[in-house]
Amino acid sequence: MADSDKPEDLEPVERLGGADAGDRLASGRPSAKGETPPKLKRHIFLKIDSWLDSTLWNAGYDLVETWEEITIFFRRFRVRGLKKLGFEIAGEAMTLGTAGMVVLLTLAQPALEETKKDWRNHDNFAVTFLDRYGNMIGHRGIIHENSVPVDELPDHLVKAVLATEDRRFFEHFGIDFFGLARAMSENAKAGEVVQGGSTLTQQLAKNLFLTNERSIERKIKEAFLALWLEANLSKQEILSLYLDRAYMGGGTFGAAAASQFYFGRNITEVTLAEAAMLAGLFKAPAKYAPHVNLPAARARANDVLTNMVQSGLMTEGQVVAARRNPASVIDRDEKDAPDFFLDWAFEEVQRIAARFKDHTLVVRTTIDLGLQQAAEEAVASSLREYGESYNVRQGALVMIEGGGAVRAMVGGRDYGESQFNRATRALRQPGSSFKMYTYALAMENGYTPETVVTDGPVSWGNWSPQNYGRSYAGRVTMETALAKSINTIPVRLAKEKFGIDAIIQTTKAMGVETPIKKDVTIPLGTAEVTVMDQATAYAVLPAGGKASRRHGIAQISNYAGEVLYDFERDAPAAEQILTEQAAIYMNEMMTKIPYIGTARRAAVDGVLTGGKTGTTQAYRDAWFVGYTGNYTAAVWFGNDDYTSTNNMTGGSLPAMTFKKLMDYAHQGIDLKPIFGIDQPMPERQEAPAVADAASSPDALPPMVRPRSLSSQSTRLIRDLAARLKAADPLAIPTARTARAPAEPETTGATTR
């Protein structure tokens, strides 16, 4: 054996690190200090790989074995035939139910956002409202010291309300599925809606947080808010809020106010017959208001008594006296309060007066009851005359005088039927009336009414807008494009010149408070706005480009007479929104539309008029927004459920309603010019005749504004009032001065 084969020769190699070390020595490569030999590394990785393989295989094997054991176990519960069908249905129902809950929770998020607002703030204010001349026109808010706790209310009043509105109020948790099933059954039997499935809590949720909009989304919000109220308030608190917040007709809110208004007595003193009449008002206050229709109110009260007997809350013997002696009410004038305006004004008061310590206030508003009545009659008569033929059921109107004072507001055809204010809260597409903002932006950027633009095909991405007649006029002036309401021009201006962001900024600057979603279609009026937004923005034009400073509150005082807020004193000065030259150009173009354009039915007799029509796709919305030197008004007609009208355009019913109101408003007043327009009125082209025209024998006569003072007398009184206001106050003599004898006249001699 060679020397190298001796076992002793291997010992140093093993001490150096085994076979790997031997390899290194054999190769002649020295081992770096701290370096792991390559063969040792491979050995470690092989071990890791082996461990992973075995572990994963064992885990998979164990999982298969476990799943097989579970499968064998559940085979004991396997069903066949009809039972299997039932289980399959139940499984699918659980799956769909889980998905449905996820969807409902997603939809509930906007509803729960409402609860973050100071919804109890309503209770902190007790406001008496006056019109622009100081006449009382209504109240809003609740005086806490006059609010009666539920425990102190007459037992028969609480029973009457629960028997009629929610018999299972103390048993459900906001949503009554049994009551809903019963209502659906009764409605199916009657073939119409005779019972409602909403609980009292759901109705309170609607009154506190939501509107009367009929939609699935609103009902989902209502249900979640009802659950939230039940979780955060006691049953007594919910019932108390419901009795305090519900509209009860006659401009009254809450059972306590209604008891005083109708019966002249405290709510704690009402009889059973009176309690039944009050409980009957919750369903339809305008229809069953006893000062308007006493027979209907008594019939409804009799139904309430029947409900009390059927629900087991009273016996027939206990209610027979109330049936035989129905309640009587105090005679009152049928003077309608401007409730839509008061609701909006109350919100304005809460915003302005939140910083004031005193919340029991007297508020002088800007409303003119003469113009308000004329506005209500203009909308109502238009719906009476043309509503059926145009298939339209709702309308809204806002009228603003120069300076920003809101003189009239119509939020719908009947406040008693629906308290949802379509003038300030309904978001509707304005159609072509929105084009004004694009043209105003163009005038700000160097365009003029005589600038020539091209009416031709235009595409923006996948969108290719077309004109109403699906034809093109070629080269036209900006004035003609606006008067004829050509669609391609504002789209081309937005695409090639200004962009969507600049148009949105213009709307905000001119007073549109509704957020405008960025979309390439908004130059044609696809963004949603309110009637108030449109009236506010258009009022910038006759004001020479200055902000219209829309407001409904002129002055706020406490009951001690201290003036806490005065608009003229405390409101910021009007900012210049458009340059005067841009405003002049816009007025030049807008005053052509009622005479040669799409709004020929809107031209006010003898008064220069400007404005723009708007009609949306499928004829869902029809607008006219116009102005004179004195007033600006926005008029909208449509349906709450967004169904199409019968081809109603902005140049038809909205334009005619505008004219009807403005003809009345301009009688016997000093006519102011539209800013920058001094030429006579353009020659008017007659509008095409419409069905059921106002000239028919059945048409209502035009409204005539009663004249109490001549325009000269009005100017004299206003001038005198201004002088008295500016005059220095009289010095009031002190008691010592009053008692002192008059000094004798002197002629230079000394006197004692």
mmCIF file with all atom_site columns, N, CA, C and O in Angstrom, residues 84-112:
data_model
loop_
_atom_site.group_PDB
_atom_site.id
_atom_site.type_symbol
_atom_site.label_atom_id
_atom_site.label_alt_id
_atom_site.label_comp_id
_atom_site.label_asym_id
_atom_site.label_entity_id
_atom_site.label_seq_id
_atom_site.pdbx_PDB_ins_code
_atom_site.Cartn_x
_atom_site.Cartn_y
_atom_site.Cartn_z
_atom_site.occupancy
_atom_site.B_iso_or_equiv
_atom_site.pdbx_formal_charge
_atom_site.auth_seq_id
_atom_site.auth_comp_id
_atom_site.auth_asym_id
_atom_site.auth_atom_id
_atom_site.pdbx_PDB_model_num
ATOM 1   N N  . LYS A 1 84  ? -84.431 16.854 -1.448 1.00 0.00 ? 84  LYS A N  1
ATOM 2   C CA . LYS A 1 84  ? -83.221 17.380 -2.073 1.00 0.00 ? 84  LYS A CA 1
ATOM 3   C C  . LYS A 1 84  ? -83.503 18.698 -2.782 1.00 0.00 ? 84  LYS A C  1
ATOM 4   O O  . LYS A 1 84  ? -82.709 19.641 -2.708 1.00 0.00 ? 84  LYS A O  1
ATOM 5   N N  . LEU A 1 85  ? -84.662 18.754 -3.463 1.00 0.00 ? 85  LEU A N  1
ATOM 6   C CA . LEU A 1 85  ? -85.041 20.003 -4.122 1.00 0.00 ? 85  LEU A CA 1
ATOM 7   C C  . LEU A 1 85  ? -85.177 21.136 -3.120 1.00 0.00 ? 85  LEU A C  1
ATOM 8   O O  . LEU A 1 85  ? -84.730 22.259 -3.354 1.00 0.00 ? 85  LEU A O  1
ATOM 9   N N  . GLY A 1 86  ? -85.780 20.832 -1.974 1.00 0.00 ? 86  GLY A N  1
ATOM 10  C CA . GLY A 1 86  ? -85.936 21.855 -0.940 1.00 0.00 ? 86  GLY A CA 1
ATOM 11  C C  . GLY A 1 86  ? -84.608 22.351 -0.413 1.00 0.00 ? 86  GLY A C  1
ATOM 12  O O  . GLY A 1 86  ? -84.403 23.559 -0.225 1.00 0.00 ? 86  GLY A O  1
ATOM 13  N N  . PHE A 1 87  ? -83.668 21.384 -0.184 1.00 0.00 ? 87  PHE A N  1
ATOM 14  C CA . PHE A 1 87  ? -82.354 21.784 0.298  1.00 0.00 ? 87  PHE A CA 1
ATOM 15  C C  . PHE A 1 87  ? -81.591 22.594 -0.744 1.00 0.00 ? 87  PHE A C  1
ATOM 16  O O  . PHE A 1 87  ? -80.863 23.529 -0.414 1.00 0.00 ? 87  PHE A O  1
ATOM 17  N N  . GLU A 1 88  ? -81.737 22.237 -2.016 1.00 0.00 ? 88  GLU A N  1
ATOM 18  C CA . GLU A 1 88  ? -81.079 22.992 -3.075 1.00 0.00 ? 88  GLU A CA 1
ATOM 19  C C  . GLU A 1 88  ? -81.593 24.431 -3.123 1.00 0.00 ? 88  GLU A C  1
ATOM 20  O O  . GLU A 1 88  ? -80.828 25.385 -3.257 1.00 0.00 ? 88  GLU A O  1
ATOM 21  N N  . ILE A 1 89  ? -82.904 24.529 -3.014 1.00 0.00 ? 89  ILE A N  1
ATOM 22  C CA . ILE A 1 89  ? -83.503 25.875 -3.021 1.00 0.00 ? 89  ILE A CA 1
ATOM 23  C C  . ILE A 1 89  ? -83.023 26.682 -1.823 1.00 0.00 ? 89  ILE A C  1
ATOM 24  O O  . ILE A 1 89  ? -82.696 27.863 -1.919 1.00 0.00 ? 89  ILE A O  1
ATOM 25  N N  . ALA A 1 90  ? -82.990 26.026 -0.652 1.00 0.00 ? 90  ALA A N  1
ATOM 26  C CA . ALA A 1 90  ? -82.540 26.724 0.554  1.00 0.00 ? 90  ALA A CA 1
ATOM 27  C C  . ALA A 1 90  ? -81.087 27.168 0.419  1.00 0.00 ? 90  ALA A C  1
ATOM 28  O O  . ALA A 1 90  ? -80.706 28.274 0.825  1.00 0.00 ? 90  ALA A O  1
ATOM 29  N N  . GLY A 1 91  ? -80.256 26.287 -0.170 1.00 0.00 ? 91  GLY A N  1
ATOM 30  C CA . GLY A 1 91  ? -78.855 26.659 -0.363 1.00 0.00 ? 91  GLY A CA 1
ATOM 31  C C  . GLY A 1 91  ? -78.685 27.843 -1.286 1.00 0.00 ? 91  GLY A C  1
ATOM 32  O O  . GLY A 1 91  ? -77.895 28.757 -1.016 1.00 0.00 ? 91  GLY A O  1
ATOM 33  N N  . GLU A 1 92  ? -79.436 27.816 -2.402 1.00 0.00 ? 92  GLU A N  1
ATOM 34  C CA . GLU A 1 92  ? -79.369 28.948 -3.325 1.00 0.00 ? 92  GLU A CA 1
ATOM 35  C C  . GLU A 1 92  ? -79.893 30.215 -2.668 1.00 0.00 ? 92  GLU A C  1
ATOM 36  O O  . GLU A 1 92  ? -79.362 31.310 -2.890 1.00 0.00 ? 92  GLU A O  1
ATOM 37  N N  . ALA A 1 93  ? -80.930 30.058 -1.854 1.00 0.00 ? 93  ALA A N  1
ATOM 38  C CA . ALA A 1 93  ? -81.486 31.224 -1.170 1.00 0.00 ? 93  ALA A CA 1
ATOM 39  C C  . ALA A 1 93  ? -80.475 31.831 -0.209 1.00 0.00 ? 93  ALA A C  1
ATOM 40  O O  . ALA A 1 93  ? -80.354 33.053 -0.103 1.00 0.00 ? 93  ALA A O  1
ATOM 41  N N  . MET A 1 94  ? -79.743 30.964 0.487  1.00 0.00 ? 94  MET A N  1
ATOM 42  C CA . MET A 1 94  ? -78.718 31.475 1.401  1.00 0.00 ? 94  MET A CA 1
ATOM 43  C C  . MET A 1 94  ? -77.615 32.203 0.637  1.00 0.00 ? 94  MET A C  1
ATOM 44  O O  . MET A 1 94  ? -77.139 33.256 1.066  1.00 0.00 ? 94  MET A O  1
ATOM 45  N N  . THR A 1 95  ? -77.236 31.627 -0.502 1.00 0.00 ? 95  THR A N  1
ATOM 46  C CA . THR A 1 95  ? -76.199 32.281 -1.310 1.00 0.00 ? 95  THR A CA 1
ATOM 47  C C  . THR A 1 95  ? -76.663 33.640 -1.817 1.00 0.00 ? 95  THR A C  1
ATOM 48  O O  . THR A 1 95  ? -75.955 34.650 -1.693 1.00 0.00 ? 95  THR A O  1
ATOM 49  N N  . LEU A 1 96  ? -77.868 33.647 -2.392 1.00 0.00 ? 96  LEU A N  1
ATOM 50  C CA . LEU A 1 96  ? -78.404 34.910 -2.895 1.00 0.00 ? 96  LEU A CA 1
ATOM 51  C C  . LEU A 1 96  ? -78.661 35.889 -1.770 1.00 0.00 ? 96  LEU A C  1
ATOM 52  O O  . LEU A 1 96  ? -78.480 37.101 -1.926 1.00 0.00 ? 96  LEU A O  1
ATOM 53  N N  . GLY A 1 97  ? -79.107 35.369 -0.619 1.00 0.00 ? 97  GLY A N  1
ATOM 54  C CA . GLY A 1 97  ? -79.351 36.240 0.520  1.00 0.00 ? 97  GLY A CA 1
ATOM 55  C C  . GLY A 1 97  ? -78.079 36.905 1.005  1.00 0.00 ? 97  GLY A C  1
ATOM 56  O O  . GLY A 1 97  ? -78.066 38.092 1.348  1.00 0.00 ? 97  GLY A O  1
ATOM 57  N N  . THR A 1 98  ? -76.986 36.135 1.033  1.00 0.00 ? 98  THR A N  1
ATOM 58  C CA . THR A 1 98  ? -75.708 36.710 1.446  1.00 0.00 ? 98  THR A CA 1
ATOM 59  C C  . THR A 1 98  ? -75.253 37.797 0.475  1.00 0.00 ? 98  THR A C  1
ATOM 60  O O  . THR A 1 98  ? -74.822 38.878 0.879  1.00 0.00 ? 98  THR A O  1
ATOM 61  N N  . ALA A 1 99  ? -75.381 37.483 -0.822 1.00 0.00 ? 99  ALA A N  1
ATOM 62  C CA . ALA A 1 99  ? -75.018 38.493 -1.823 1.00 0.00 ? 99  ALA A CA 1
ATOM 63  C C  . ALA A 1 99  ? -75.912 39.715 -1.708 1.00 0.00 ? 99  ALA A C  1
ATOM 64  O O  . ALA A 1 99  ? -75.458 40.858 -1.838 1.00 0.00 ? 99  ALA A O  1
ATOM 65  N N  . GLY A 1 100 ? -77.196 39.469 -1.455 1.00 0.00 ? 100 GLY A N  1
ATOM 66  C CA . GLY A 1 100 ? -78.129 40.585 -1.309 1.00 0.00 ? 100 GLY A CA 1
ATOM 67  C C  . GLY A 1 100 ? -77.800 41.460 -0.116 1.00 0.00 ? 100 GLY A C  1
ATOM 68  O O  . GLY A 1 100 ? -77.909 42.685 -0.180 1.00 0.00 ? 100 GLY A O  1
ATOM 69  N N  . MET A 1 101 ? -77.373 40.841 0.993  1.00 0.00 ? 101 MET A N  1
ATOM 70  C CA . MET A 1 101 ? -77.009 41.627 2.166  1.00 0.00 ? 101 MET A CA 1
ATOM 71  C C  . MET A 1 101 ? -75.793 42.501 1.885  1.00 0.00 ? 101 MET A C  1
ATOM 72  O O  . MET A 1 101 ? -75.716 43.636 2.354  1.00 0.00 ? 101 MET A O  1
ATOM 73  N N  . VAL A 1 102 ? -74.848 41.951 1.122  1.00 0.00 ? 102 VAL A N  1
ATOM 74  C CA . VAL A 1 102 ? -73.678 42.757 0.757  1.00 0.00 ? 102 VAL A CA 1
ATOM 75  C C  . VAL A 1 102 ? -74.106 43.973 -0.064 1.00 0.00 ? 102 VAL A C  1
ATOM 76  O O  . VAL A 1 102 ? -73.645 45.098 0.159  1.00 0.00 ? 102 VAL A O  1
ATOM 77  N N  . VAL A 1 103 ? -75.031 43.742 -1.004 1.00 0.00 ? 103 VAL A N  1
ATOM 78  C CA . VAL A 1 103 ? -75.525 44.845 -1.828 1.00 0.00 ? 103 VAL A CA 1
ATOM 79  C C  . VAL A 1 103 ? -76.272 45.860 -0.968 1.00 0.00 ? 103 VAL A C  1
ATOM 80  O O  . VAL A 1 103 ? -76.093 47.083 -1.109 1.00 0.00 ? 103 VAL A O  1
ATOM 81  N N  . LEU A 1 104 ? -77.114 45.364 -0.052 1.00 0.00 ? 104 LEU A N  1
ATOM 82  C CA . LEU A 1 104 ? -77.884 46.265 0.802  1.00 0.00 ? 104 LEU A CA 1
ATOM 83  C C  . LEU A 1 104 ? -76.970 47.088 1.701  1.00 0.00 ? 104 LEU A C  1
ATOM 84  O O  . LEU A 1 104 ? -77.195 48.284 1.907  1.00 0.00 ? 104 LEU A O  1
ATOM 85  N N  . LEU A 1 105 ? -75.939 46.453 2.228  1.00 0.00 ? 105 LEU A N  1
ATOM 86  C CA . LEU A 1 105 ? -75.010 47.192 3.072  1.00 0.00 ? 105 LEU A CA 1
ATOM 87  C C  . LEU A 1 105 ? -74.277 48.270 2.273  1.00 0.00 ? 105 LEU A C  1
ATOM 88  O O  . LEU A 1 105 ? -74.012 49.363 2.774  1.00 0.00 ? 105 LEU A O  1
ATOM 89  N N  . THR A 1 106 ? -73.979 47.955 1.023  1.00 0.00 ? 106 THR A N  1
ATOM 90  C CA . THR A 1 106 ? -73.337 48.951 0.157  1.00 0.00 ? 106 THR A CA 1
ATOM 91  C C  . THR A 1 106 ? -74.267 50.132 -0.084 1.00 0.00 ? 106 THR A C  1
ATOM 92  O O  . THR A 1 106 ? -73.852 51.300 -0.011 1.00 0.00 ? 106 THR A O  1
ATOM 93  N N  . LEU A 1 107 ? -75.540 49.815 -0.356 1.00 0.00 ? 107 LEU A N  1
ATOM 94  C CA . LEU A 1 107 ? -76.503 50.890 -0.588 1.00 0.00 ? 107 LEU A CA 1
ATOM 95  C C  . LEU A 1 107 ? -76.813 51.653 0.689  1.00 0.00 ? 107 LEU A C  1
ATOM 96  O O  . LEU A 1 107 ? -77.243 52.808 0.640  1.00 0.00 ? 107 LEU A O  1
ATOM 97  N N  . ALA A 1 108 ? -76.619 51.015 1.842  1.00 0.00 ? 108 ALA A N  1
ATOM 98  C CA . ALA A 1 108 ? -76.943 51.674 3.109  1.00 0.00 ? 108 ALA A CA 1
ATOM 99  C C  . ALA A 1 108 ? -75.908 52.714 3.508  1.00 0.00 ? 108 ALA A C  1
ATOM 100 O O  . ALA A 1 108 ? -76.201 53.568 4.351  1.00 0.00 ? 108 ALA A O  1
ATOM 101 N N  . GLN A 1 109 ? -74.720 52.649 2.927  1.00 0.00 ? 109 GLN A N  1
ATOM 102 C CA . GLN A 1 109 ? -73.679 53.593 3.318  1.00 0.00 ? 109 GLN A CA 1
ATOM 103 C C  . GLN A 1 109 ? -74.095 55.052 3.130  1.00 0.00 ? 109 GLN A C  1
ATOM 104 O O  . GLN A 1 109 ? -73.907 55.873 4.019  1.00 0.00 ? 109 GLN A O  1
ATOM 105 N N  . PRO A 1 110 ? -74.678 55.422 1.957  1.00 0.00 ? 110 PRO A N  1
ATOM 106 C CA . PRO A 1 110 ? -75.136 56.822 1.835  1.00 0.00 ? 110 PRO A CA 1
ATOM 107 C C  . PRO A 1 110 ? -76.205 57.185 2.851  1.00 0.00 ? 110 PRO A C  1
ATOM 108 O O  . PRO A 1 110 ? -76.265 58.321 3.322  1.00 0.00 ? 110 PRO A O  1
ATOM 109 N N  . ALA A 1 111 ? -77.063 56.206 3.207  1.00 0.00 ? 111 ALA A N  1
ATOM 110 C CA . ALA A 1 111 ? -78.120 56.493 4.183  1.00 0.00 ? 111 ALA A CA 1
ATOM 111 C C  . ALA A 1 111 ? -77.516 56.775 5.551  1.00 0.00 ? 111 ALA A C  1
ATOM 112 O O  . ALA A 1 111 ? -77.914 57.729 6.244  1.00 0.00 ? 111 ALA A O  1
ATOM 113 N N  . LEU A 1 112 ? -76.561 55.966 5.961  1.00 0.00 ? 112 LEU A N  1
ATOM 114 C CA . LEU A 1 112 ? -75.952 56.156 7.271  1.00 0.00 ? 112 LEU A CA 1
ATOM 115 C C  . LEU A 1 112 ? -75.126 57.435 7.327  1.00 0.00 ? 112 LEU A C  1
ATOM 116 O O  . LEU A 1 112 ? -74.884 57.969 8.414  1.00 0.00 ? 112 LEU A O  1
#
